[in-house]
């Protein structure tokens, strides 16, 4: 599905990163091993930069890899704040909020540098938009594009 989505959106850097991470983790999981998120992020950087070295200075590369790096750094601490006995729905909502907060923090220095401003409304909008888009928008777009012809 990650590769199909990548082809659908014509492979922006963030999708290249995500697809390499998903495919790499899937292959490692099939071998019975547990994939390391850090190794998958490193693999994605190697693949993206191996194919297009000039992307190292692109805004898309910096934002995508900055966001994921911050998520990988921050989420282990965030998830410890909600205990294992916390109901699943509360944990899922908390993790969604945490991922959005850390992604924002990871892109904040780049945003401030490139655009000479710090967005105040974006992080709040992301708390609603990211889970809604990821949970509904992406699956609907994929089904609508790749699904049966009666959906078109």
Short mmCIF file of N, CA and C in Angstrom, two decimals:
data_model
loop_
_atom_site.label_atom_id
_atom_site.label_comp_id
_atom_site.label_asym_id
_atom_site.label_seq_id
_atom_site.Cartn_x
_atom_site.Cartn_y
_atom_site.Cartn_z
N UNK A 1 0.82 -1.19 0.00
CA UNK A 1 0.00 0.00 0.00
C UNK A 1 0.87 1.26 0.00
N UNK A 2 2.00 1.22 0.69
CA UNK A 2 2.88 2.39 0.72
C UNK A 2 3.43 2.71 -0.66
N UNK A 3 3.77 1.68 -1.41
CA UNK A 3 4.29 1.89 -2.77
C UNK A 3 3.17 2.38 -3.68
N UNK A 4 1.98 1.83 -3.53
CA UNK A 4 0.83 2.28 -4.33
C UNK A 4 0.52 3.74 -4.02
N UNK A 5 0.55 4.10 -2.75
CA UNK A 5 0.30 5.49 -2.36
C UNK A 5 1.39 6.40 -2.94
N UNK A 6 2.65 5.96 -2.88
CA UNK A 6 3.75 6.75 -3.43
C UNK A 6 3.57 7.01 -4.91
N UNK A 7 3.18 5.99 -5.64
CA UNK A 7 2.94 6.16 -7.07
C UNK A 7 1.76 7.10 -7.31
N UNK A 8 0.75 6.99 -6.47
CA UNK A 8 -0.43 7.83 -6.60
C UNK A 8 -0.10 9.31 -6.44
N UNK A 9 0.78 9.64 -5.48
CA UNK A 9 1.09 11.04 -5.20
C UNK A 9 2.39 11.50 -5.86
N UNK A 10 2.97 10.66 -6.70
CA UNK A 10 4.16 10.99 -7.49
C UNK A 10 5.42 11.21 -6.66
N UNK A 11 5.56 10.48 -5.58
CA UNK A 11 6.80 10.33 -4.83
C UNK A 11 7.45 11.61 -4.28
N UNK A 12 6.74 12.43 -3.51
CA UNK A 12 7.46 13.51 -2.82
C UNK A 12 8.41 12.89 -1.79
N UNK A 13 9.35 13.67 -1.31
CA UNK A 13 10.38 13.15 -0.40
C UNK A 13 9.77 12.48 0.83
N UNK A 14 8.75 13.09 1.42
CA UNK A 14 8.15 12.49 2.62
C UNK A 14 7.57 11.12 2.32
N UNK A 15 7.02 10.93 1.14
CA UNK A 15 6.47 9.63 0.77
C UNK A 15 7.58 8.64 0.45
N UNK A 16 8.66 9.11 -0.15
CA UNK A 16 9.80 8.23 -0.38
C UNK A 16 10.32 7.71 0.96
N UNK A 17 10.48 8.63 1.92
CA UNK A 17 10.97 8.25 3.24
C UNK A 17 10.04 7.23 3.88
N UNK A 18 8.75 7.53 3.88
CA UNK A 18 7.79 6.64 4.52
C UNK A 18 7.75 5.27 3.84
N UNK A 19 7.75 5.25 2.52
CA UNK A 19 7.68 3.98 1.79
C UNK A 19 8.91 3.12 2.06
N UNK A 20 10.08 3.72 2.06
CA UNK A 20 11.30 2.95 2.34
C UNK A 20 11.25 2.39 3.76
N UNK A 21 10.79 3.21 4.69
CA UNK A 21 10.70 2.74 6.08
C UNK A 21 9.70 1.59 6.21
N UNK A 22 8.54 1.70 5.58
CA UNK A 22 7.51 0.66 5.66
C UNK A 22 7.97 -0.62 4.98
N UNK A 23 8.51 -0.50 3.78
CA UNK A 23 8.97 -1.69 3.05
C UNK A 23 10.14 -2.35 3.79
N UNK A 24 11.08 -1.54 4.25
CA UNK A 24 12.21 -2.10 5.00
C UNK A 24 11.77 -2.80 6.27
N UNK A 25 10.86 -2.18 7.02
CA UNK A 25 10.35 -2.80 8.25
C UNK A 25 9.57 -4.07 7.95
N UNK A 26 8.84 -4.07 6.85
CA UNK A 26 8.08 -5.26 6.47
C UNK A 26 9.00 -6.43 6.13
N UNK A 27 10.04 -6.15 5.38
CA UNK A 27 10.99 -7.20 5.02
C UNK A 27 11.68 -7.76 6.26
N UNK A 28 12.11 -6.88 7.14
CA UNK A 28 12.77 -7.33 8.37
C UNK A 28 11.80 -8.13 9.23
N UNK A 29 10.55 -7.68 9.34
CA UNK A 29 9.55 -8.39 10.13
C UNK A 29 9.29 -9.78 9.57
N UNK A 30 9.25 -9.90 8.24
CA UNK A 30 9.03 -11.21 7.62
C UNK A 30 10.15 -12.19 7.94
N UNK A 31 11.34 -11.66 8.21
CA UNK A 31 12.46 -12.53 8.57
C UNK A 31 12.44 -12.93 10.04
N UNK A 32 11.43 -12.46 10.77
CA UNK A 32 11.31 -12.82 12.18
C UNK A 32 12.04 -11.89 13.13
N UNK A 33 12.61 -10.84 12.60
CA UNK A 33 13.33 -9.88 13.45
C UNK A 33 12.47 -8.65 13.67
N UNK A 34 12.79 -7.91 14.71
CA UNK A 34 12.07 -6.67 15.00
C UNK A 34 12.84 -5.50 14.39
N UNK A 35 12.19 -4.74 13.51
CA UNK A 35 12.90 -3.61 12.87
C UNK A 35 13.14 -2.46 13.86
N UNK A 36 14.26 -1.82 13.71
CA UNK A 36 14.59 -0.64 14.51
C UNK A 36 14.13 0.60 13.75
N UNK A 37 13.31 1.45 14.39
CA UNK A 37 12.88 2.67 13.70
C UNK A 37 14.06 3.54 13.27
N UNK A 38 15.09 3.58 14.07
CA UNK A 38 16.26 4.39 13.72
C UNK A 38 16.98 3.82 12.51
N UNK A 39 17.09 2.51 12.44
CA UNK A 39 17.71 1.90 11.27
C UNK A 39 16.87 2.11 10.02
N UNK A 40 15.55 2.07 10.17
CA UNK A 40 14.67 2.31 9.02
C UNK A 40 14.78 3.76 8.56
N UNK A 41 14.91 4.70 9.49
CA UNK A 41 15.08 6.10 9.12
C UNK A 41 16.42 6.29 8.41
N UNK A 42 17.46 5.64 8.92
CA UNK A 42 18.77 5.71 8.27
C UNK A 42 18.75 5.09 6.88
N UNK A 43 18.07 3.96 6.75
CA UNK A 43 17.94 3.33 5.43
C UNK A 43 17.21 4.25 4.47
N UNK A 44 16.15 4.88 4.95
CA UNK A 44 15.40 5.81 4.10
C UNK A 44 16.29 6.97 3.64
N UNK A 45 17.09 7.50 4.55
CA UNK A 45 17.99 8.60 4.18
C UNK A 45 19.00 8.14 3.13
N UNK A 46 19.55 6.94 3.33
CA UNK A 46 20.51 6.41 2.35
C UNK A 46 19.87 6.22 0.97
N UNK A 47 18.67 5.68 0.94
CA UNK A 47 18.00 5.44 -0.34
C UNK A 47 17.66 6.77 -1.02
N UNK A 48 17.04 7.68 -0.27
CA UNK A 48 16.63 8.96 -0.86
C UNK A 48 17.85 9.72 -1.37
N UNK A 49 18.88 9.81 -0.53
CA UNK A 49 20.07 10.57 -0.94
C UNK A 49 20.91 9.82 -1.95
N UNK A 50 20.84 8.50 -1.94
CA UNK A 50 21.54 7.71 -2.95
C UNK A 50 20.96 7.93 -4.33
N UNK A 51 19.64 8.09 -4.38
CA UNK A 51 18.97 8.33 -5.67
C UNK A 51 19.05 9.79 -6.10
N UNK A 52 19.02 10.70 -5.12
CA UNK A 52 19.01 12.14 -5.41
C UNK A 52 19.83 12.88 -4.35
N UNK A 53 21.14 12.91 -4.46
CA UNK A 53 21.97 13.56 -3.43
C UNK A 53 21.62 15.02 -3.17
N UNK A 54 21.12 15.71 -4.17
CA UNK A 54 20.78 17.13 -4.00
C UNK A 54 19.62 17.33 -3.03
N UNK A 55 18.88 16.28 -2.73
CA UNK A 55 17.75 16.41 -1.80
C UNK A 55 18.19 16.71 -0.37
N UNK A 56 19.46 16.52 -0.07
CA UNK A 56 19.96 16.78 1.29
C UNK A 56 19.70 18.23 1.70
N UNK A 57 19.63 19.12 0.75
CA UNK A 57 19.41 20.54 1.05
C UNK A 57 17.98 20.98 0.78
N UNK A 58 17.11 20.05 0.41
CA UNK A 58 15.73 20.44 0.07
C UNK A 58 14.89 20.60 1.33
N UNK A 59 13.92 21.47 1.24
CA UNK A 59 13.02 21.72 2.35
C UNK A 59 12.22 20.46 2.69
N UNK A 60 11.78 19.73 1.70
CA UNK A 60 11.02 18.51 1.94
C UNK A 60 11.82 17.48 2.73
N UNK A 61 13.07 17.30 2.37
CA UNK A 61 13.94 16.36 3.08
C UNK A 61 14.13 16.80 4.53
N UNK A 62 14.46 18.07 4.72
CA UNK A 62 14.72 18.58 6.07
C UNK A 62 13.48 18.48 6.95
N UNK A 63 12.33 18.84 6.40
CA UNK A 63 11.09 18.79 7.17
C UNK A 63 10.68 17.35 7.49
N UNK A 64 10.71 16.47 6.51
CA UNK A 64 10.29 15.10 6.72
C UNK A 64 11.19 14.36 7.70
N UNK A 65 12.49 14.42 7.46
CA UNK A 65 13.41 13.71 8.34
C UNK A 65 13.51 14.39 9.71
N UNK A 66 13.36 15.71 9.76
CA UNK A 66 13.35 16.42 11.04
C UNK A 66 12.16 16.02 11.89
N UNK A 67 10.98 15.93 11.27
CA UNK A 67 9.77 15.54 11.99
C UNK A 67 9.89 14.13 12.54
N UNK A 68 10.33 13.19 11.71
CA UNK A 68 10.42 11.80 12.15
C UNK A 68 11.51 11.63 13.22
N UNK A 69 12.61 12.34 13.08
CA UNK A 69 13.66 12.28 14.10
C UNK A 69 13.11 12.74 15.45
N UNK A 70 12.38 13.84 15.45
CA UNK A 70 11.80 14.35 16.71
C UNK A 70 10.78 13.38 17.29
N UNK A 71 9.99 12.75 16.42
CA UNK A 71 9.02 11.76 16.90
C UNK A 71 9.74 10.58 17.55
N UNK A 72 10.79 10.09 16.89
CA UNK A 72 11.54 8.95 17.44
C UNK A 72 12.23 9.30 18.75
N UNK A 73 12.67 10.54 18.88
CA UNK A 73 13.31 10.97 20.12
C UNK A 73 12.30 11.17 21.25
N UNK A 74 11.16 11.75 20.93
CA UNK A 74 10.22 12.15 21.97
C UNK A 74 9.18 11.14 22.38
N UNK A 75 8.74 10.30 21.46
CA UNK A 75 7.63 9.41 21.78
C UNK A 75 7.92 8.37 22.86
N UNK A 76 9.14 7.84 22.99
CA UNK A 76 9.36 6.90 24.09
C UNK A 76 9.07 7.53 25.46
N UNK A 77 9.46 8.78 25.64
CA UNK A 77 9.18 9.47 26.90
C UNK A 77 7.68 9.74 27.02
N UNK A 78 7.07 10.21 25.94
CA UNK A 78 5.64 10.54 25.94
C UNK A 78 4.79 9.31 26.31
N UNK A 79 5.11 8.17 25.72
CA UNK A 79 4.29 6.97 25.97
C UNK A 79 4.43 6.47 27.40
N UNK A 80 5.54 6.78 28.04
CA UNK A 80 5.69 6.39 29.45
C UNK A 80 4.77 7.19 30.36
N UNK A 81 4.35 8.37 29.90
CA UNK A 81 3.46 9.20 30.70
C UNK A 81 2.07 8.61 30.82
N UNK A 82 1.64 7.87 29.80
CA UNK A 82 0.37 7.15 29.89
C UNK A 82 0.70 5.70 30.18
N UNK A 83 0.28 5.21 31.30
CA UNK A 83 0.62 3.86 31.73
C UNK A 83 -0.06 2.79 30.90
N UNK A 84 0.40 1.58 31.10
CA UNK A 84 -0.14 0.43 30.34
C UNK A 84 -1.59 0.15 30.72
N UNK A 85 -2.02 0.62 31.88
CA UNK A 85 -3.40 0.37 32.30
C UNK A 85 -4.38 1.41 31.76
N UNK A 86 -3.85 2.44 31.09
CA UNK A 86 -4.71 3.46 30.49
C UNK A 86 -5.52 2.82 29.36
N UNK A 87 -6.81 3.14 29.27
CA UNK A 87 -7.63 2.56 28.19
C UNK A 87 -7.02 2.82 26.81
N UNK A 88 -7.23 1.86 25.90
CA UNK A 88 -6.64 1.91 24.57
C UNK A 88 -6.97 3.20 23.84
N UNK A 89 -8.22 3.64 23.89
CA UNK A 89 -8.62 4.83 23.16
C UNK A 89 -7.91 6.07 23.68
N UNK A 90 -7.74 6.17 24.98
CA UNK A 90 -7.03 7.30 25.58
C UNK A 90 -5.56 7.28 25.17
N UNK A 91 -4.96 6.08 25.18
CA UNK A 91 -3.55 5.95 24.74
C UNK A 91 -3.40 6.33 23.29
N UNK A 92 -4.33 5.88 22.43
CA UNK A 92 -4.26 6.19 21.00
C UNK A 92 -4.38 7.69 20.77
N UNK A 93 -5.30 8.33 21.45
CA UNK A 93 -5.47 9.78 21.33
C UNK A 93 -4.22 10.50 21.84
N UNK A 94 -3.71 10.05 22.97
CA UNK A 94 -2.50 10.65 23.54
C UNK A 94 -1.31 10.49 22.60
N UNK A 95 -1.16 9.32 22.01
CA UNK A 95 -0.04 9.08 21.09
C UNK A 95 -0.17 9.93 19.83
N UNK A 96 -1.39 10.12 19.36
CA UNK A 96 -1.61 10.98 18.20
C UNK A 96 -1.22 12.42 18.51
N UNK A 97 -1.62 12.89 19.67
CA UNK A 97 -1.25 14.24 20.09
C UNK A 97 0.26 14.35 20.25
N UNK A 98 0.87 13.36 20.89
CA UNK A 98 2.32 13.37 21.08
C UNK A 98 3.09 13.39 19.78
N UNK A 99 2.68 12.56 18.84
CA UNK A 99 3.35 12.53 17.54
C UNK A 99 3.24 13.87 16.84
N UNK A 100 2.08 14.49 16.92
CA UNK A 100 1.88 15.79 16.30
C UNK A 100 2.75 16.86 16.98
N UNK A 101 2.81 16.82 18.29
CA UNK A 101 3.65 17.78 19.03
C UNK A 101 5.11 17.62 18.65
N UNK A 102 5.60 16.40 18.64
CA UNK A 102 7.01 16.18 18.33
C UNK A 102 7.34 16.46 16.87
N UNK A 103 6.43 16.12 15.97
CA UNK A 103 6.66 16.46 14.55
C UNK A 103 6.76 17.97 14.38
N UNK A 104 5.91 18.69 15.08
CA UNK A 104 5.96 20.15 15.03
C UNK A 104 7.28 20.67 15.60
N UNK A 105 7.69 20.12 16.72
CA UNK A 105 8.96 20.54 17.32
C UNK A 105 10.14 20.23 16.40
N UNK A 106 10.07 19.10 15.70
CA UNK A 106 11.15 18.71 14.79
C UNK A 106 11.26 19.59 13.57
N UNK A 107 10.15 20.18 13.17
CA UNK A 107 10.17 21.05 11.99
C UNK A 107 10.26 22.53 12.35
N UNK A 108 10.06 22.86 13.61
CA UNK A 108 10.04 24.25 14.03
C UNK A 108 11.32 25.03 13.71
N UNK A 109 12.50 24.48 13.98
CA UNK A 109 13.72 25.25 13.64
C UNK A 109 13.86 25.49 12.13
N UNK A 110 13.48 24.51 11.34
CA UNK A 110 13.58 24.65 9.89
C UNK A 110 12.57 25.68 9.40
N UNK A 111 11.35 25.60 9.93
CA UNK A 111 10.31 26.56 9.56
C UNK A 111 10.73 27.98 9.92
N UNK A 112 11.25 28.15 11.13
CA UNK A 112 11.66 29.48 11.58
C UNK A 112 12.80 30.01 10.71
N UNK A 113 13.71 29.15 10.33
CA UNK A 113 14.86 29.57 9.53
C UNK A 113 14.44 29.93 8.10
N UNK A 114 13.65 29.06 7.48
CA UNK A 114 13.28 29.26 6.08
C UNK A 114 12.25 30.37 5.91
N UNK A 115 11.23 30.38 6.76
CA UNK A 115 10.12 31.31 6.58
C UNK A 115 10.20 32.53 7.50
N UNK A 116 11.21 32.55 8.37
CA UNK A 116 11.42 33.67 9.29
C UNK A 116 10.19 33.93 10.16
N UNK A 117 9.48 32.88 10.52
CA UNK A 117 8.34 33.00 11.42
C UNK A 117 8.10 31.65 12.08
N UNK A 118 7.35 31.70 13.17
CA UNK A 118 6.98 30.48 13.89
C UNK A 118 5.45 30.38 13.86
N UNK A 119 4.93 29.34 13.23
CA UNK A 119 3.47 29.22 13.13
C UNK A 119 2.87 28.85 14.49
N UNK A 120 1.86 29.57 14.89
CA UNK A 120 1.21 29.29 16.16
C UNK A 120 -0.06 28.45 15.98
N UNK A 121 -0.75 28.62 14.88
CA UNK A 121 -1.99 27.88 14.65
C UNK A 121 -1.79 26.50 14.10
N UNK A 122 -0.68 26.28 13.41
CA UNK A 122 -0.41 24.98 12.79
C UNK A 122 -0.43 23.82 13.75
N UNK A 123 0.29 23.90 14.87
CA UNK A 123 0.28 22.75 15.80
C UNK A 123 -1.12 22.42 16.31
N UNK A 124 -1.93 23.43 16.56
CA UNK A 124 -3.30 23.17 17.04
C UNK A 124 -4.14 22.54 15.94
N UNK A 125 -4.01 23.03 14.72
CA UNK A 125 -4.76 22.46 13.61
C UNK A 125 -4.34 21.02 13.35
N UNK A 126 -3.05 20.73 13.52
CA UNK A 126 -2.55 19.37 13.30
C UNK A 126 -3.14 18.36 14.27
N UNK A 127 -3.50 18.81 15.47
CA UNK A 127 -4.07 17.88 16.44
C UNK A 127 -5.36 17.26 15.92
N UNK A 128 -6.08 17.97 15.10
CA UNK A 128 -7.30 17.44 14.49
C UNK A 128 -7.04 16.90 13.09
N UNK A 129 -6.29 17.65 12.29
CA UNK A 129 -6.11 17.31 10.88
C UNK A 129 -5.31 16.03 10.66
N UNK A 130 -4.23 15.85 11.40
CA UNK A 130 -3.37 14.68 11.16
C UNK A 130 -4.09 13.37 11.43
N UNK A 131 -4.72 13.19 12.59
CA UNK A 131 -5.43 11.90 12.79
C UNK A 131 -6.59 11.72 11.81
N UNK A 132 -7.29 12.80 11.51
CA UNK A 132 -8.42 12.71 10.60
C UNK A 132 -7.96 12.34 9.19
N UNK A 133 -6.91 13.00 8.70
CA UNK A 133 -6.40 12.71 7.36
C UNK A 133 -5.80 11.31 7.29
N UNK A 134 -4.98 10.97 8.28
CA UNK A 134 -4.33 9.65 8.27
C UNK A 134 -5.34 8.53 8.43
N UNK A 135 -6.35 8.75 9.27
CA UNK A 135 -7.32 7.71 9.54
C UNK A 135 -8.42 7.57 8.51
N UNK A 136 -8.76 8.68 7.85
CA UNK A 136 -9.85 8.65 6.88
C UNK A 136 -9.43 9.03 5.47
N UNK A 137 -8.71 10.12 5.35
CA UNK A 137 -8.38 10.66 4.03
C UNK A 137 -7.52 9.75 3.19
N UNK A 138 -6.43 9.25 3.74
CA UNK A 138 -5.52 8.41 2.97
C UNK A 138 -6.19 7.09 2.57
N UNK A 139 -6.82 6.36 3.49
CA UNK A 139 -7.48 5.12 3.06
C UNK A 139 -8.57 5.36 2.01
N UNK A 140 -9.35 6.41 2.18
CA UNK A 140 -10.40 6.71 1.20
C UNK A 140 -9.81 7.05 -0.17
N UNK A 141 -8.73 7.80 -0.18
CA UNK A 141 -8.08 8.14 -1.45
C UNK A 141 -7.55 6.90 -2.14
N UNK A 142 -6.96 6.01 -1.39
CA UNK A 142 -6.41 4.79 -1.99
C UNK A 142 -7.53 3.90 -2.52
N UNK A 143 -8.59 3.71 -1.74
CA UNK A 143 -9.71 2.89 -2.19
C UNK A 143 -10.37 3.53 -3.40
N UNK A 144 -10.52 4.85 -3.35
CA UNK A 144 -11.16 5.55 -4.47
C UNK A 144 -10.36 5.48 -5.76
N UNK A 145 -9.05 5.42 -5.62
CA UNK A 145 -8.19 5.38 -6.80
C UNK A 145 -7.97 3.95 -7.29
N UNK A 146 -7.75 3.04 -6.38
CA UNK A 146 -7.38 1.68 -6.76
C UNK A 146 -8.53 0.68 -6.65
N UNK A 147 -9.65 1.13 -6.06
CA UNK A 147 -10.76 0.24 -5.80
C UNK A 147 -11.55 -0.11 -7.05
N UNK A 148 -12.67 -0.76 -6.84
CA UNK A 148 -13.53 -1.18 -7.96
C UNK A 148 -13.97 0.03 -8.80
N UNK A 149 -14.28 -0.25 -10.02
CA UNK A 149 -14.65 0.84 -10.95
C UNK A 149 -15.93 1.54 -10.54
N UNK A 150 -16.81 0.90 -9.80
CA UNK A 150 -18.04 1.56 -9.38
C UNK A 150 -17.77 2.67 -8.37
N UNK A 151 -16.58 2.72 -7.79
CA UNK A 151 -16.24 3.79 -6.86
C UNK A 151 -15.83 5.05 -7.59
N UNK A 152 -15.51 4.96 -8.88
CA UNK A 152 -15.00 6.11 -9.63
C UNK A 152 -16.12 6.99 -10.08
#
